[in-house]
Amino acid sequence: MCPKPEHDLTGCNIRSMGTSTQYCTNTSIVLTADDSVIAWGVSPTYGELDTGEIAKSIVRPKEVTKMEGMNITQVTMGFSHTLLLCDDSTEEVKQKLAAMPAFEP
């Protein structure tokens, strides 16, 4: 129950951070640092780490490479979801957004 430093993030310029807790014990974290989106968390996860895999544990911070160059400005997460706010003021980011699959419930 004691916070500990995450040495893998030393020197990173963290702009935004979101956390999610499942079943009061497992915590997942997503953050924007410099130009990257970084996520990690223990199993079970339900898609909120944005790796494309359900129930995949990532115990050390790992860059979410499919978000590279997307200019993510803010993040938040909860049970089974992660929300990323993207600045789409450049044509490059608009093209990357257009290529991503759309969620249609």
PDB file of C-alpha atoms in Angstrom:
ATOM      1  CA  MET A   1       0.000   0.000   0.000  1.00  0.00           C
ATOM      2  CA  CYS A   2       3.050   2.279  -0.213  1.00  0.00           C
ATOM      3  CA  PRO A   3       3.782   4.307  -3.361  1.00  0.00           C
ATOM      4  CA  LYS A   4       7.105   3.578  -5.009  1.00  0.00           C
ATOM      5  CA  PRO A   5       9.043   5.442  -7.695  1.00  0.00           C
ATOM      6  CA  GLU A   6       8.961   3.995 -11.220  1.00  0.00           C
ATOM      7  CA  HIS A   7      12.589   4.306 -12.268  1.00  0.00           C
ATOM      8  CA  ASP A   8      11.831   3.443 -15.928  1.00  0.00           C
ATOM      9  CA  LEU A   9      10.225   6.904 -16.225  1.00  0.00           C
ATOM     10  CA  THR A  10      13.178   8.872 -14.865  1.00  0.00           C
ATOM     11  CA  GLY A  11      13.777  11.941 -17.018  1.00  0.00           C
ATOM     12  CA  CYS A  12      10.411  11.745 -18.821  1.00  0.00           C
ATOM     13  CA  ASN A  13       8.270  14.860 -19.115  1.00  0.00           C
ATOM     14  CA  ILE A  14       4.909  13.442 -17.946  1.00  0.00           C
ATOM     15  CA  ARG A  15       1.994  15.567 -19.176  1.00  0.00           C
ATOM     16  CA  SER A  16      -1.074  13.510 -18.248  1.00  0.00           C
ATOM     17  CA  MET A  17      -1.788  10.318 -16.281  1.00  0.00           C
ATOM     18  CA  GLY A  18      -4.788   8.043 -15.822  1.00  0.00           C
ATOM     19  CA  THR A  19      -5.280   5.055 -13.515  1.00  0.00           C
ATOM     20  CA  SER A  20      -7.814   2.263 -13.179  1.00  0.00           C
ATOM     21  CA  THR A  21      -8.372  -0.246 -10.398  1.00  0.00           C
ATOM     22  CA  GLN A  22     -10.134  -3.564 -10.908  1.00  0.00           C
ATOM     23  CA  TYR A  23     -11.475  -5.532  -7.972  1.00  0.00           C
ATOM     24  CA  CYS A  24      -9.759  -3.169  -5.494  1.00  0.00           C
ATOM     25  CA  THR A  25      -6.368  -4.819  -6.013  1.00  0.00           C
ATOM     26  CA  ASN A  26      -5.091  -4.537  -9.595  1.00  0.00           C
ATOM     27  CA  THR A  27      -4.106  -1.139 -10.928  1.00  0.00           C
ATOM     28  CA  SER A  28      -3.428  -0.144 -14.528  1.00  0.00           C
ATOM     29  CA  ILE A  29      -1.738   3.119 -15.500  1.00  0.00           C
ATOM     30  CA  VAL A  30      -1.547   5.055 -18.769  1.00  0.00           C
ATOM     31  CA  LEU A  31       0.328   8.314 -19.254  1.00  0.00           C
ATOM     32  CA  THR A  32       1.681  10.687 -21.853  1.00  0.00           C
ATOM     33  CA  ALA A  33       5.379  11.403 -21.518  1.00  0.00           C
ATOM     34  CA  ASP A  34       7.238  13.537 -24.026  1.00  0.00           C
ATOM     35  CA  ASP A  35       5.792  12.343 -27.385  1.00  0.00           C
ATOM     36  CA  SER A  36       4.822   8.849 -26.199  1.00  0.00           C
ATOM     37  CA  VAL A  37       1.889   7.036 -24.638  1.00  0.00           C
ATOM     38  CA  ILE A  38       3.066   4.595 -21.965  1.00  0.00           C
ATOM     39  CA  ALA A  39       0.923   1.952 -20.239  1.00  0.00           C
ATOM     40  CA  TRP A  40       1.287  -0.865 -17.739  1.00  0.00           C
ATOM     41  CA  GLY A  41      -0.771  -2.955 -15.353  1.00  0.00           C
ATOM     42  CA  VAL A  42      -1.187  -6.448 -13.948  1.00  0.00           C
ATOM     43  CA  SER A  43      -3.694  -9.078 -15.084  1.00  0.00           C
ATOM     44  CA  PRO A  44      -6.560  -9.183 -15.422  1.00  0.00           C
ATOM     45  CA  THR A  45      -6.872  -6.245 -17.784  1.00  0.00           C
ATOM     46  CA  TYR A  46      -9.831  -5.801 -20.097  1.00  0.00           C
ATOM     47  CA  GLY A  47      -8.446  -3.753 -22.975  1.00  0.00           C
ATOM     48  CA  GLU A  48      -7.561  -0.586 -21.080  1.00  0.00           C
ATOM     49  CA  LEU A  49      -3.801  -0.884 -21.714  1.00  0.00           C
ATOM     50  CA  ASP A  50      -4.425  -0.264 -25.428  1.00  0.00           C
ATOM     51  CA  THR A  51      -2.189  -3.134 -26.537  1.00  0.00           C
ATOM     52  CA  GLY A  52      -4.988  -4.851 -28.475  1.00  0.00           C
ATOM     53  CA  GLU A  53      -4.898  -7.851 -26.161  1.00  0.00           C
ATOM     54  CA  ILE A  54      -7.424  -8.755 -23.463  1.00  0.00           C
ATOM     55  CA  ALA A  55      -6.086 -10.062 -20.102  1.00  0.00           C
ATOM     56  CA  LYS A  56      -2.474  -9.294 -21.057  1.00  0.00           C
ATOM     57  CA  SER A  57      -0.315  -8.162 -18.163  1.00  0.00           C
ATOM     58  CA  ILE A  58       2.403  -5.540 -18.620  1.00  0.00           C
ATOM     59  CA  VAL A  59       4.312  -5.200 -15.350  1.00  0.00           C
ATOM     60  CA  ARG A  60       6.874  -2.607 -16.523  1.00  0.00           C
ATOM     61  CA  PRO A  61       6.048   0.655 -18.335  1.00  0.00           C
ATOM     62  CA  LYS A  62       5.810   0.039 -22.087  1.00  0.00           C
ATOM     63  CA  GLU A  63       5.311   2.442 -24.980  1.00  0.00           C
ATOM     64  CA  VAL A  64       2.051   2.024 -26.892  1.00  0.00           C
ATOM     65  CA  THR A  65       3.633   2.170 -30.336  1.00  0.00           C
ATOM     66  CA  LYS A  66       0.400   2.457 -32.321  1.00  0.00           C
ATOM     67  CA  MET A  67      -0.123   5.896 -30.723  1.00  0.00           C
ATOM     68  CA  GLU A  68       3.289   7.155 -31.866  1.00  0.00           C
ATOM     69  CA  GLY A  69       3.056  10.582 -33.492  1.00  0.00           C
ATOM     70  CA  MET A  70      -0.605  11.077 -32.505  1.00  0.00           C
ATOM     71  CA  ASN A  71       0.039  14.150 -30.306  1.00  0.00           C
ATOM     72  CA  ILE A  72      -1.946  12.823 -27.316  1.00  0.00           C
ATOM     73  CA  THR A  73      -2.525  15.675 -24.851  1.00  0.00           C
ATOM     74  CA  GLN A  74      -4.612  14.037 -22.091  1.00  0.00           C
ATOM     75  CA  VAL A  75      -5.436  10.512 -20.928  1.00  0.00           C
ATOM     76  CA  THR A  76      -7.854   8.888 -18.524  1.00  0.00           C
ATOM     77  CA  MET A  77      -8.932   5.316 -17.945  1.00  0.00           C
ATOM     78  CA  GLY A  78     -11.408   3.158 -16.108  1.00  0.00           C
ATOM     79  CA  PHE A  79     -12.673  -0.401 -16.036  1.00  0.00           C
ATOM     80  CA  SER A  80     -12.350  -1.809 -19.598  1.00  0.00           C
ATOM     81  CA  HIS A  81     -11.544   1.489 -21.305  1.00  0.00           C
ATOM     82  CA  THR A  82      -8.963   4.179 -21.911  1.00  0.00           C
ATOM     83  CA  LEU A  83      -9.698   7.627 -23.348  1.00  0.00           C
ATOM     84  CA  LEU A  84      -7.036   9.605 -25.170  1.00  0.00           C
ATOM     85  CA  LEU A  85      -7.488  13.235 -26.211  1.00  0.00           C
ATOM     86  CA  CYS A  86      -5.604  13.989 -29.414  1.00  0.00           C
ATOM     87  CA  ASP A  87      -4.623  17.364 -30.872  1.00  0.00           C
ATOM     88  CA  ASP A  88      -5.469  16.926 -34.556  1.00  0.00           C
ATOM     89  CA  SER A  89      -4.307  20.349 -35.741  1.00  0.00           C
ATOM     90  CA  THR A  90      -1.729  18.880 -38.153  1.00  0.00           C
ATOM     91  CA  GLU A  91      -2.451  17.026 -41.379  1.00  0.00           C
ATOM     92  CA  GLU A  92      -0.222  14.109 -40.349  1.00  0.00           C
ATOM     93  CA  VAL A  93      -2.263  13.456 -37.197  1.00  0.00           C
ATOM     94  CA  LYS A  94      -5.552  13.798 -39.133  1.00  0.00           C
ATOM     95  CA  GLN A  95      -4.381  11.103 -41.569  1.00  0.00           C
ATOM     96  CA  LYS A  96      -3.384   8.755 -38.734  1.00  0.00           C
ATOM     97  CA  LEU A  97      -6.760   9.284 -37.029  1.00  0.00           C
ATOM     98  CA  ALA A  98      -8.614   8.557 -40.277  1.00  0.00           C
ATOM     99  CA  ALA A  99      -6.733   5.242 -40.608  1.00  0.00           C
ATOM    100  CA  MET A 100      -7.721   4.046 -37.115  1.00  0.00           C
ATOM    101  CA  PRO A 101     -10.759   1.792 -36.672  1.00  0.00           C
ATOM    102  CA  ALA A 102     -13.888   3.509 -35.378  1.00  0.00           C
ATOM    103  CA  PHE A 103     -15.841   2.113 -32.420  1.00  0.00           C
ATOM    104  CA  GLU A 104     -19.486   1.621 -33.302  1.00  0.00           C
ATOM    105  CA  PRO A 105     -21.545   0.116 -30.472  1.00  0.00           C
TER     106      PRO A 105
END
